[in-house]
XYZ file of C-alpha atoms in Angstrom:
191
model
C -0.095 -0.006 0.042
C 1.416 3.362 -0.832
C -0.161 6.647 -0.163
C 1.475 10.068 -1.057
C 0.420 13.654 -0.503
C 0.571 16.165 -3.225
C 4.141 16.843 -2.818
C 5.719 17.015 -6.337
C 8.380 14.408 -5.817
C 8.310 10.591 -6.782
C 7.071 8.305 -4.078
C 6.928 4.524 -4.694
C 7.176 1.107 -3.034
C 10.550 -0.472 -2.904
C 9.467 -3.934 -2.050
C 6.670 -6.354 -1.385
C 4.440 -6.077 1.605
C 5.054 -2.454 2.521
C 2.758 0.197 3.852
C 4.150 3.660 2.946
C 2.642 6.935 3.758
C 4.113 10.281 2.823
C 2.223 13.134 4.508
C 4.138 16.503 4.727
C 1.563 17.767 7.271
C 2.280 14.828 9.652
C 0.431 11.634 10.264
C -1.854 10.658 13.155
C -2.750 7.183 14.279
C -6.033 7.034 16.383
C -6.103 10.718 16.559
C -7.314 13.572 14.246
C -4.441 15.978 15.043
C -0.802 15.338 14.315
C -0.105 18.775 16.024
C 3.171 19.517 14.588
C 4.603 16.108 14.866
C 5.640 13.969 11.874
C 3.831 11.162 13.571
C 1.484 11.264 16.628
C -0.002 8.049 18.257
C -2.768 8.461 20.656
C -2.589 5.516 22.773
C 0.146 3.252 23.872
C 2.965 2.937 21.483
C 4.676 -0.502 21.465
C 8.009 -1.145 19.857
C 8.957 -4.973 20.219
C 12.592 -4.437 19.026
C 15.016 -1.576 18.931
C 18.100 -1.445 17.018
C 21.364 -2.694 18.561
C 24.592 -0.963 19.419
C 23.292 2.505 19.510
C 25.026 5.123 21.406
C 22.184 7.406 22.002
C 19.689 6.850 24.895
C 15.954 7.748 24.322
C 13.880 9.660 26.557
C 10.390 11.187 26.644
C 10.387 14.994 26.736
C 7.995 17.231 28.560
C 5.805 17.387 25.263
C 5.653 13.491 25.484
C 7.919 13.179 22.396
C 10.619 10.615 22.099
C 13.811 12.488 22.198
C 17.446 12.014 22.807
C 18.359 12.139 26.520
C 20.056 15.674 26.838
C 21.803 17.034 29.728
C 23.326 20.044 28.002
C 23.108 23.453 29.957
C 21.720 25.013 26.767
C 18.406 23.462 27.539
C 18.393 24.526 31.249
C 17.869 27.526 33.380
C 17.946 28.313 37.051
C 20.934 25.772 37.472
C 21.690 25.346 41.216
C 23.540 22.764 43.275
C 21.234 19.834 44.353
C 19.994 20.325 47.888
C 19.343 16.783 48.845
C 21.696 13.845 49.034
C 22.688 11.258 51.674
C 19.703 11.850 53.940
C 17.323 11.407 50.892
C 19.308 8.461 49.627
C 18.940 6.742 53.016
C 15.194 7.250 53.069
C 14.777 5.227 49.715
C 13.742 1.664 50.345
C 15.373 -0.848 47.990
C 12.794 -3.708 47.354
C 12.590 -6.931 45.378
C 9.293 -7.768 43.698
C 7.581 -9.663 41.050
C 5.839 -8.034 37.946
C 1.996 -8.784 37.975
C 1.636 -9.008 34.227
C 4.799 -11.084 33.445
C 5.637 -12.898 36.685
C 9.328 -11.750 36.144
C 11.267 -11.056 39.429
C 12.959 -7.712 39.640
C 14.598 -5.242 42.036
C 14.215 -1.511 42.420
C 12.034 0.908 44.405
C 8.380 1.701 44.866
C 7.612 4.856 42.935
C 4.985 6.158 45.372
C 7.586 5.774 48.222
C 10.321 7.580 46.213
C 7.838 10.397 45.348
C 7.594 11.010 49.161
C 11.313 11.595 49.280
C 11.427 13.887 46.301
C 8.715 14.191 43.574
C 11.386 15.103 41.041
C 12.566 11.414 41.199
C 9.445 9.924 39.596
C 7.294 10.101 36.463
C 3.682 10.803 36.448
C 0.820 9.760 34.006
C -1.628 11.877 32.237
C -3.839 12.037 35.337
C -1.049 12.984 37.639
C -0.628 9.710 39.302
C 2.860 8.324 40.180
C 3.868 6.043 37.321
C 7.547 5.147 37.726
C 10.800 5.841 39.097
C 13.124 8.113 37.172
C 16.156 5.880 37.841
C 18.594 8.084 35.883
C 18.045 10.856 38.269
C 19.178 8.709 41.150
C 22.776 9.172 40.005
C 22.556 12.823 40.964
C 21.656 11.780 44.574
C 24.455 9.274 44.634
C 26.962 11.986 43.456
C 25.770 14.391 46.251
C 25.891 11.572 48.892
C 29.287 10.701 47.777
C 30.429 14.373 48.064
C 28.824 14.592 51.671
C 30.620 11.418 52.654
C 33.872 12.657 51.295
C 33.608 15.995 53.019
C 32.715 14.195 56.355
C 35.718 11.887 55.898
C 38.016 14.925 55.155
C 36.722 16.673 58.211
C 37.364 13.608 60.442
C 40.864 13.195 58.856
C 41.553 16.911 59.539
C 40.460 16.330 63.172
C 42.683 13.257 63.496
C 45.703 15.177 61.954
C 45.179 17.992 64.446
C 44.896 15.556 67.239
C 48.163 13.747 66.075
C 49.945 17.082 65.812
C 48.908 17.973 69.361
C 50.109 14.545 70.721
C 53.413 14.960 68.768
C 53.954 18.336 70.233
C 53.031 16.988 73.776
C 55.402 13.938 73.363
C 58.200 16.223 71.995
C 57.656 18.629 75.066
C 57.710 15.742 77.429
C 60.854 14.293 75.821
C 62.542 17.691 75.994
C 61.800 18.017 79.650
C 63.058 14.539 80.413
C 66.382 15.335 78.557
C 66.661 18.550 80.648
C 66.118 16.679 83.889
C 68.582 14.064 82.795
C 71.212 16.371 81.446
C 72.954 17.167 84.654
C 73.203 13.401 85.638
C 74.549 12.440 82.196
C 77.045 15.305 82.372
C 78.401 14.053 85.715
C 78.509 10.455 84.509
C 75.742 9.190 86.895
C 73.724 6.288 86.015
């Protein structure tokens, strides 16, 4: 099946059993409005197989479009240091579970529990219900927690160094005092 819009360019099948559509205004499936998208599917989109060896991860953007997962500053504003870390991470409850639909055992988190820790760590459905954990965002918490632990370890190490220096100074002073006391006896040959 081949269907082409009125664009003045050749459009033809390249093989048997193809369904080809060229629509310069976009195409919609189960919807009357492509709304600026080349393809819009109203409903659940299922892809049984993805290509292999790709280097680009796919995400869903705020407009519900499949997009590359970007982290560039050019797409962000109001960039500030993350204000949660080790405490939030400690409040997350790792669980094991079995998926109801497939019976497959898995591990992870309960999205509703994660939302209580920080709503930015979960995805919401069209009705605003918690849908899933944004596992990729957990790496930011891990980085903050690691920094917090490193800073605490450095503070403890600095305190131990200070304590060691104080003990060294006290030991040096005690040794010097003992030498002063022992000096007259050593000078006269006493034992």
